[in-house]
Structures are given as structure tokens and as C-alpha cells.
């Protein structure tokens, strides 16, 4: 894999890329609200006050890394603004 050296100060996804990613995660998110409501209060459920929305990538780490690998191979930086 070729490394890109742009000396960027920051990266920002385009509005469309952000929307697409949010939709992908939302479609795949598991509803864990009830589970977190019944758990002992702690870090993972905001001390017994869980968020009603799950924003986790629920296909797991191997699938996420595969998604990133394909994205890089396909030149996925087109939808990322580099400053």
C-alpha cells in the first residue's frame, strides 16, 4: 500500500460521506438500550442513563478493518477533505 504524505493539519469528511456513514451504522446498529437499562450503572451505560441510540459499528472489528482496507484500495480519500 502506498503511503500518502500530505502533511495535513486535519481531515474532514464531506457532508455526503458523513451522511452515508451514519446511515450505514444506523441500519446495522443493535438495540441495546433495554440491556443497558438493566445493567449495573457504570461507564458503558452512562451511570444507568444510557443513550436511546446505539452508534456502534456492529459487524465487529474484522469487518470494520476489511471495510477500511477496501476503502483505501479504492482510493477512498475522494470523500475526505484534507487541510
Backbone as XML, in Angstrom:
<?xml version="1.0"?>
<chain id="A" units="angstrom">
  <residue number="1" name="UNK">
    <atom name="N" x="0.843" y="-1.176" z="0.000"/>
    <atom name="CA" x="0.000" y="0.000" z="0.000"/>
    <atom name="C" x="0.895" y="1.249" z="0.000"/>
  </residue>
  <residue number="2" name="UNK">
    <atom name="N" x="0.572" y="2.183" z="-0.857"/>
    <atom name="CA" x="1.328" y="3.422" z="-0.948"/>
    <atom name="C" x="0.905" y="4.366" z="0.177"/>
  </residue>
  <residue number="3" name="UNK">
    <atom name="N" x="1.881" y="4.947" z="0.848"/>
    <atom name="CA" x="1.577" y="5.901" z="1.907"/>
    <atom name="C" x="1.454" y="7.295" z="1.312"/>
  </residue>
  <residue number="4" name="UNK">
    <atom name="N" x="0.450" y="8.011" z="1.752"/>
    <atom name="CA" x="0.252" y="9.380" z="1.289"/>
    <atom name="C" x="0.871" y="10.335" z="2.292"/>
  </residue>
  <residue number="5" name="UNK">
    <atom name="N" x="1.646" y="11.276" z="1.819"/>
    <atom name="CA" x="2.276" y="12.252" z="2.702"/>
    <atom name="C" x="1.793" y="13.630" z="2.285"/>
  </residue>
  <residue number="6" name="UNK">
    <atom name="N" x="0.776" y="14.109" z="2.949"/>
    <atom name="CA" x="0.207" y="15.404" z="2.609"/>
    <atom name="C" x="0.479" y="16.442" z="3.687"/>
  </residue>
  <residue number="7" name="UNK">
    <atom name="N" x="1.070" y="16.005" z="4.795"/>
    <atom name="CA" x="1.319" y="16.891" z="5.930"/>
    <atom name="C" x="0.057" y="17.675" z="6.299"/>
  </residue>
  <residue number="8" name="UNK">
    <atom name="N" x="-1.032" y="16.967" z="6.344"/>
    <atom name="CA" x="-2.323" y="17.580" z="6.651"/>
    <atom name="C" x="-2.376" y="18.000" z="8.116"/>
  </residue>
  <residue number="9" name="UNK">
    <atom name="N" x="-3.019" y="19.097" z="8.351"/>
    <atom name="CA" x="-3.247" y="19.547" z="9.722"/>
    <atom name="C" x="-4.528" y="18.920" z="10.269"/>
  </residue>
  <residue number="10" name="UNK">
    <atom name="N" x="-5.515" y="18.672" z="9.387"/>
    <atom name="CA" x="-6.722" y="17.967" z="9.794"/>
    <atom name="C" x="-7.432" y="17.398" z="8.578"/>
  </residue>
  <residue number="11" name="UNK">
    <atom name="N" x="-8.329" y="16.443" z="8.872"/>
    <atom name="CA" x="-9.155" y="15.800" z="7.850"/>
    <atom name="C" x="-10.612" y="16.034" z="8.207"/>
  </residue>
  <residue number="12" name="UNK">
    <atom name="N" x="-11.434" y="16.169" z="7.211"/>
    <atom name="CA" x="-12.861" y="16.386" z="7.446"/>
    <atom name="C" x="-13.635" y="15.605" z="6.385"/>
  </residue>
  <residue number="13" name="UNK">
    <atom name="N" x="-14.559" y="14.727" z="6.798"/>
    <atom name="CA" x="-15.360" y="14.032" z="5.785"/>
    <atom name="C" x="-16.303" y="15.024" z="5.116"/>
  </residue>
  <residue number="14" name="UNK">
    <atom name="N" x="-16.620" y="14.767" z="3.854"/>
    <atom name="CA" x="-17.610" y="15.603" z="3.180"/>
    <atom name="C" x="-18.966" y="15.362" z="3.853"/>
  </residue>
  <residue number="15" name="UNK">
    <atom name="N" x="-19.901" y="16.263" z="3.646"/>
    <atom name="CA" x="-21.242" y="16.103" z="4.237"/>
    <atom name="C" x="-21.885" y="14.801" z="3.748"/>
  </residue>
  <residue number="16" name="UNK">
    <atom name="N" x="-21.688" y="14.488" z="2.457"/>
    <atom name="CA" x="-22.269" y="13.262" z="1.912"/>
    <atom name="C" x="-21.628" y="12.021" z="2.528"/>
  </residue>
  <residue number="17" name="UNK">
    <atom name="N" x="-20.298" y="12.042" z="2.712"/>
    <atom name="CA" x="-19.613" y="10.905" z="3.326"/>
    <atom name="C" x="-20.094" y="10.694" z="4.760"/>
  </residue>
  <residue number="18" name="UNK">
    <atom name="N" x="-20.278" y="11.780" z="5.488"/>
    <atom name="CA" x="-20.767" y="11.693" z="6.863"/>
    <atom name="C" x="-22.179" y="11.114" z="6.891"/>
  </residue>
  <residue number="19" name="UNK">
    <atom name="N" x="-23.031" y="11.584" z="5.977"/>
    <atom name="CA" x="-24.413" y="11.085" z="5.887"/>
    <atom name="C" x="-24.419" y="9.596" z="5.540"/>
  </residue>
  <residue number="20" name="UNK">
    <atom name="N" x="-23.606" y="9.201" z="4.550"/>
    <atom name="CA" x="-23.546" y="7.794" z="4.136"/>
    <atom name="C" x="-23.094" y="6.889" z="5.277"/>
  </residue>
  <residue number="21" name="UNK">
    <atom name="N" x="-22.062" y="7.324" z="6.011"/>
    <atom name="CA" x="-21.559" y="6.517" z="7.123"/>
    <atom name="C" x="-22.600" y="6.403" z="8.234"/>
  </residue>
  <residue number="22" name="UNK">
    <atom name="N" x="-23.253" y="7.513" z="8.555"/>
    <atom name="CA" x="-24.286" y="7.499" z="9.602"/>
    <atom name="C" x="-25.413" y="6.539" z="9.238"/>
  </residue>
  <residue number="23" name="UNK">
    <atom name="N" x="-25.818" y="6.542" z="7.967"/>
    <atom name="CA" x="-26.874" y="5.635" z="7.525"/>
    <atom name="C" x="-26.421" y="4.184" z="7.620"/>
  </residue>
  <residue number="24" name="UNK">
    <atom name="N" x="-25.182" y="3.908" z="7.232"/>
    <atom name="CA" x="-24.654" y="2.541" z="7.295"/>
    <atom name="C" x="-24.645" y="2.033" z="8.737"/>
  </residue>
  <residue number="25" name="UNK">
    <atom name="N" x="-24.172" y="2.854" z="9.660"/>
    <atom name="CA" x="-24.108" y="2.459" z="11.065"/>
    <atom name="C" x="-25.518" y="2.305" z="11.632"/>
  </residue>
  <residue number="26" name="UNK">
    <atom name="N" x="-26.414" y="3.230" z="11.313"/>
    <atom name="CA" x="-27.785" y="3.175" z="11.834"/>
    <atom name="C" x="-28.519" y="1.920" z="11.386"/>
  </residue>
  <residue number="27" name="UNK">
    <atom name="N" x="-28.332" y="1.531" z="10.130"/>
    <atom name="CA" x="-29.001" y="0.335" z="9.606"/>
    <atom name="C" x="-28.518" y="-0.928" z="10.308"/>
  </residue>
  <residue number="28" name="UNK">
    <atom name="N" x="-27.302" y="-0.903" z="10.783"/>
    <atom name="CA" x="-26.659" y="-2.081" z="11.353"/>
    <atom name="C" x="-26.657" y="-2.104" z="12.880"/>
  </residue>
  <residue number="29" name="UNK">
    <atom name="N" x="-27.004" y="-1.004" z="13.490"/>
    <atom name="CA" x="-26.892" y="-0.879" z="14.946"/>
    <atom name="C" x="-27.883" y="-1.794" z="15.663"/>
  </residue>
  <residue number="30" name="UNK">
    <atom name="N" x="-27.402" y="-2.439" z="16.683"/>
    <atom name="CA" x="-28.266" y="-3.285" z="17.504"/>
    <atom name="C" x="-28.897" y="-2.419" z="18.588"/>
  </residue>
  <residue number="31" name="UNK">
    <atom name="N" x="-30.116" y="-2.750" z="18.946"/>
    <atom name="CA" x="-30.805" y="-2.020" z="20.007"/>
    <atom name="C" x="-30.385" y="-2.610" z="21.351"/>
  </residue>
  <residue number="32" name="UNK">
    <atom name="N" x="-29.513" y="-1.905" z="22.046"/>
    <atom name="CA" x="-29.009" y="-2.392" z="23.337"/>
    <atom name="C" x="-29.519" y="-1.535" z="24.497"/>
  </residue>
  <residue number="33" name="UNK">
    <atom name="N" x="-30.477" y="-0.669" z="24.210"/>
    <atom name="CA" x="-30.998" y="0.235" z="25.242"/>
    <atom name="C" x="-31.557" y="-0.530" z="26.444"/>
  </residue>
  <residue number="34" name="UNK">
    <atom name="N" x="-32.449" y="-1.494" z="26.198"/>
    <atom name="CA" x="-33.054" y="-2.244" z="27.307"/>
    <atom name="C" x="-31.989" y="-2.989" z="28.111"/>
  </residue>
  <residue number="35" name="UNK">
    <atom name="N" x="-31.032" y="-3.592" z="27.419"/>
    <atom name="CA" x="-29.942" y="-4.292" z="28.085"/>
    <atom name="C" x="-29.171" y="-3.338" z="29.000"/>
  </residue>
  <residue number="36" name="UNK">
    <atom name="N" x="-28.837" y="-2.149" z="28.488"/>
    <atom name="CA" x="-28.079" y="-1.185" z="29.288"/>
    <atom name="C" x="-28.900" y="-0.620" z="30.442"/>
  </residue>
  <residue number="37" name="UNK">
    <atom name="N" x="-30.215" y="-0.518" z="30.267"/>
    <atom name="CA" x="-31.074" y="-0.037" z="31.362"/>
    <atom name="C" x="-31.064" y="-1.013" z="32.536"/>
  </residue>
  <residue number="38" name="UNK">
    <atom name="N" x="-30.905" y="-2.306" z="32.242"/>
    <atom name="CA" x="-30.966" y="-3.326" z="33.277"/>
    <atom name="C" x="-29.607" y="-3.616" z="33.911"/>
  </residue>
  <residue number="39" name="UNK">
    <atom name="N" x="-28.544" y="-3.068" z="33.343"/>
    <atom name="CA" x="-27.196" y="-3.300" z="33.874"/>
    <atom name="C" x="-26.907" y="-2.416" z="35.081"/>
  </residue>
  <residue number="40" name="UNK">
    <atom name="N" x="-25.941" y="-2.847" z="35.857"/>
    <atom name="CA" x="-25.447" y="-2.036" z="36.960"/>
    <atom name="C" x="-24.902" y="-0.729" z="36.382"/>
  </residue>
  <residue number="41" name="UNK">
    <atom name="N" x="-25.217" y="0.418" z="36.983"/>
    <atom name="CA" x="-24.697" y="1.687" z="36.476"/>
    <atom name="C" x="-23.175" y="1.670" z="36.374"/>
  </residue>
  <residue number="42" name="UNK">
    <atom name="N" x="-22.664" y="2.200" z="35.297"/>
    <atom name="CA" x="-21.231" y="2.251" z="35.077"/>
    <atom name="C" x="-20.891" y="3.047" z="33.825"/>
  </residue>
  <residue number="43" name="UNK">
    <atom name="N" x="-19.644" y="2.967" z="33.442"/>
    <atom name="CA" x="-19.135" y="3.731" z="32.303"/>
    <atom name="C" x="-19.903" y="3.452" z="31.012"/>
  </residue>
  <residue number="44" name="UNK">
    <atom name="N" x="-20.150" y="2.173" z="30.715"/>
    <atom name="CA" x="-20.741" y="1.798" z="29.433"/>
    <atom name="C" x="-22.215" y="2.152" z="29.282"/>
  </residue>
  <residue number="45" name="UNK">
    <atom name="N" x="-22.905" y="2.401" z="30.370"/>
    <atom name="CA" x="-24.307" y="2.799" z="30.249"/>
    <atom name="C" x="-24.554" y="4.175" z="30.877"/>
  </residue>
  <residue number="46" name="UNK">
    <atom name="N" x="-23.520" y="5.008" z="30.880"/>
    <atom name="CA" x="-23.642" y="6.390" z="31.365"/>
    <atom name="C" x="-24.229" y="6.437" z="32.777"/>
  </residue>
  <residue number="47" name="UNK">
    <atom name="N" x="-23.673" y="5.595" z="33.630"/>
    <atom name="CA" x="-24.102" y="5.522" z="35.034"/>
    <atom name="C" x="-25.605" y="5.263" z="35.161"/>
  </residue>
  <residue number="48" name="UNK">
    <atom name="N" x="-26.117" y="4.327" z="34.337"/>
    <atom name="CA" x="-27.526" y="3.943" z="34.411"/>
    <atom name="C" x="-28.446" y="4.812" z="33.570"/>
  </residue>
  <residue number="49" name="UNK">
    <atom name="N" x="-27.894" y="5.717" z="32.773"/>
    <atom name="CA" x="-28.682" y="6.625" z="31.926"/>
    <atom name="C" x="-28.218" y="6.456" z="30.473"/>
  </residue>
  <residue number="50" name="UNK">
    <atom name="N" x="-28.445" y="5.275" z="29.869"/>
    <atom name="CA" x="-27.923" y="5.031" z="28.516"/>
    <atom name="C" x="-28.583" y="5.897" z="27.452"/>
  </residue>
  <residue number="51" name="UNK">
    <atom name="N" x="-27.860" y="6.096" z="26.392"/>
    <atom name="CA" x="-28.397" y="6.808" z="25.237"/>
    <atom name="C" x="-29.428" y="5.907" z="24.563"/>
  </residue>
  <residue number="52" name="UNK">
    <atom name="N" x="-30.528" y="6.457" z="24.106"/>
    <atom name="CA" x="-31.531" y="5.621" z="23.439"/>
    <atom name="C" x="-31.096" y="5.174" z="22.041"/>
  </residue>
  <residue number="53" name="UNK">
    <atom name="N" x="-29.940" y="5.623" z="21.591"/>
    <atom name="CA" x="-29.476" y="5.308" z="20.253"/>
    <atom name="C" x="-28.104" y="4.654" z="20.305"/>
  </residue>
  <residue number="54" name="UNK">
    <atom name="N" x="-27.936" y="3.554" z="19.592"/>
    <atom name="CA" x="-26.636" y="2.897" z="19.517"/>
    <atom name="C" x="-25.938" y="3.324" z="18.244"/>
  </residue>
  <residue number="55" name="UNK">
    <atom name="N" x="-24.700" y="3.799" z="18.357"/>
    <atom name="CA" x="-23.960" y="4.243" z="17.186"/>
    <atom name="C" x="-22.700" y="3.416" z="16.981"/>
  </residue>
  <residue number="56" name="UNK">
    <atom name="N" x="-22.752" y="2.156" z="17.353"/>
    <atom name="CA" x="-21.601" y="1.276" z="17.210"/>
    <atom name="C" x="-21.622" y="0.587" z="15.849"/>
  </residue>
  <residue number="57" name="UNK">
    <atom name="N" x="-20.446" y="0.316" z="15.310"/>
    <atom name="CA" x="-20.353" y="-0.474" z="14.085"/>
    <atom name="C" x="-20.437" y="-1.931" z="14.515"/>
  </residue>
  <residue number="58" name="UNK">
    <atom name="N" x="-21.581" y="-2.535" z="14.321"/>
    <atom name="CA" x="-21.861" y="-3.833" z="14.925"/>
    <atom name="C" x="-21.459" y="-5.060" z="14.125"/>
  </residue>
  <residue number="59" name="UNK">
    <atom name="N" x="-20.774" y="-4.893" z="13.005"/>
    <atom name="CA" x="-20.301" y="-6.082" z="12.298"/>
    <atom name="C" x="-19.017" y="-6.618" z="12.909"/>
  </residue>
  <residue number="60" name="UNK">
    <atom name="N" x="-18.436" y="-5.874" z="13.839"/>
    <atom name="CA" x="-17.230" y="-6.319" z="14.524"/>
    <atom name="C" x="-15.957" y="-5.759" z="13.909"/>
  </residue>
  <residue number="61" name="UNK">
    <atom name="N" x="-14.876" y="-5.893" z="14.655"/>
    <atom name="CA" x="-13.580" y="-5.335" z="14.251"/>
    <atom name="C" x="-13.058" y="-5.920" z="12.938"/>
  </residue>
  <residue number="62" name="UNK">
    <atom name="N" x="-13.116" y="-7.248" z="12.719"/>
    <atom name="CA" x="-12.591" y="-7.768" z="11.451"/>
    <atom name="C" x="-13.326" y="-7.180" z="10.236"/>
  </residue>
  <residue number="63" name="UNK">
    <atom name="N" x="-14.644" y="-7.066" z="10.314"/>
    <atom name="CA" x="-15.421" y="-6.497" z="9.202"/>
    <atom name="C" x="-15.091" y="-5.019" z="9.013"/>
  </residue>
  <residue number="64" name="UNK">
    <atom name="N" x="-14.886" y="-4.299" z="10.106"/>
    <atom name="CA" x="-14.543" y="-2.883" z="10.021"/>
    <atom name="C" x="-13.180" y="-2.701" z="9.352"/>
  </residue>
  <residue number="65" name="UNK">
    <atom name="N" x="-12.214" y="-3.526" z="9.720"/>
    <atom name="CA" x="-10.880" y="-3.436" z="9.118"/>
    <atom name="C" x="-10.912" y="-3.819" z="7.637"/>
  </residue>
  <residue number="66" name="UNK">
    <atom name="N" x="-11.752" y="-4.776" z="7.282"/>
    <atom name="CA" x="-11.921" y="-5.147" z="5.877"/>
    <atom name="C" x="-12.549" y="-3.985" z="5.097"/>
  </residue>
  <residue number="67" name="UNK">
    <atom name="N" x="-13.537" y="-3.346" z="5.692"/>
    <atom name="CA" x="-14.166" y="-2.183" z="5.068"/>
    <atom name="C" x="-13.125" y="-1.084" z="4.822"/>
  </residue>
  <residue number="68" name="UNK">
    <atom name="N" x="-12.271" y="-0.814" z="5.810"/>
    <atom name="CA" x="-11.216" y="0.196" z="5.653"/>
    <atom name="C" x="-10.211" y="-0.211" z="4.583"/>
  </residue>
  <residue number="69" name="UNK">
    <atom name="N" x="-9.848" y="-1.492" z="4.544"/>
    <atom name="CA" x="-8.901" y="-1.973" z="3.540"/>
    <atom name="C" x="-9.441" y="-1.737" z="2.135"/>
  </residue>
  <residue number="70" name="UNK">
    <atom name="N" x="-10.694" y="-2.109" z="1.910"/>
    <atom name="CA" x="-11.311" y="-1.912" z="0.596"/>
    <atom name="C" x="-11.406" y="-0.431" z="0.259"/>
  </residue>
  <residue number="71" name="UNK">
    <atom name="N" x="-11.770" y="0.375" z="1.237"/>
    <atom name="CA" x="-11.900" y="1.828" z="1.050"/>
    <atom name="C" x="-10.568" y="2.422" z="0.599"/>
  </residue>
  <residue number="72" name="UNK">
    <atom name="N" x="-9.488" y="2.001" z="1.245"/>
    <atom name="CA" x="-8.155" y="2.500" z="0.871"/>
    <atom name="C" x="-7.766" y="2.046" z="-0.529"/>
  </residue>
  <residue number="73" name="UNK">
    <atom name="N" x="-8.009" y="0.768" z="-0.838"/>
    <atom name="CA" x="-7.663" y="0.227" z="-2.159"/>
    <atom name="C" x="-8.403" y="0.950" z="-3.277"/>
  </residue>
  <residue number="74" name="UNK">
    <atom name="N" x="-9.614" y="1.363" z="-2.991"/>
    <atom name="CA" x="-10.432" y="2.041" z="-4.000"/>
    <atom name="C" x="-10.187" y="3.548" z="-4.042"/>
  </residue>
  <residue number="75" name="UNK">
    <atom name="N" x="-9.184" y="4.023" z="-3.281"/>
    <atom name="CA" x="-8.862" y="5.455" z="-3.278"/>
    <atom name="C" x="-9.903" y="6.278" z="-2.545"/>
  </residue>
  <residue number="76" name="UNK">
    <atom name="N" x="-10.365" y="5.790" z="-1.428"/>
    <atom name="CA" x="-11.470" y="6.392" z="-0.677"/>
    <atom name="C" x="-11.289" y="7.809" z="-0.184"/>
  </residue>
  <residue number="77" name="UNK">
    <atom name="N" x="-10.159" y="8.410" z="-0.410"/>
    <atom name="CA" x="-9.954" y="9.777" z="0.083"/>
    <atom name="C" x="-10.723" y="10.816" z="-0.727"/>
  </residue>
  <residue number="78" name="UNK">
    <atom name="N" x="-11.410" y="10.402" z="-1.798"/>
    <atom name="CA" x="-12.179" y="11.356" z="-2.595"/>
    <atom name="C" x="-13.256" y="12.067" z="-1.792"/>
  </residue>
  <residue number="79" name="UNK">
    <atom name="N" x="-13.796" y="11.382" z="-0.779"/>
    <atom name="CA" x="-14.861" y="11.991" z="0.002"/>
    <atom name="C" x="-14.372" y="12.531" z="1.351"/>
  </residue>
  <residue number="80" name="UNK">
    <atom name="N" x="-13.066" y="12.758" z="1.444"/>
    <atom name="CA" x="-12.468" y="13.333" z="2.653"/>
    <atom name="C" x="-11.725" y="14.610" z="2.272"/>
  </residue>
  <residue number="81" name="UNK">
    <atom name="N" x="-12.033" y="15.677" z="2.961"/>
    <atom name="CA" x="-11.382" y="16.953" z="2.710"/>
    <atom name="C" x="-10.115" y="17.021" z="3.535"/>
  </residue>
  <residue number="82" name="UNK">
    <atom name="N" x="-8.990" y="17.306" z="2.919"/>
    <atom name="CA" x="-7.695" y="17.353" z="3.600"/>
    <atom name="C" x="-7.226" y="18.808" z="3.641"/>
  </residue>
  <residue number="83" name="UNK">
    <atom name="N" x="-6.912" y="19.283" z="4.844"/>
    <atom name="CA" x="-6.452" y="20.664" z="5.019"/>
    <atom name="C" x="-5.069" y="20.695" z="5.600"/>
  </residue>
</chain>
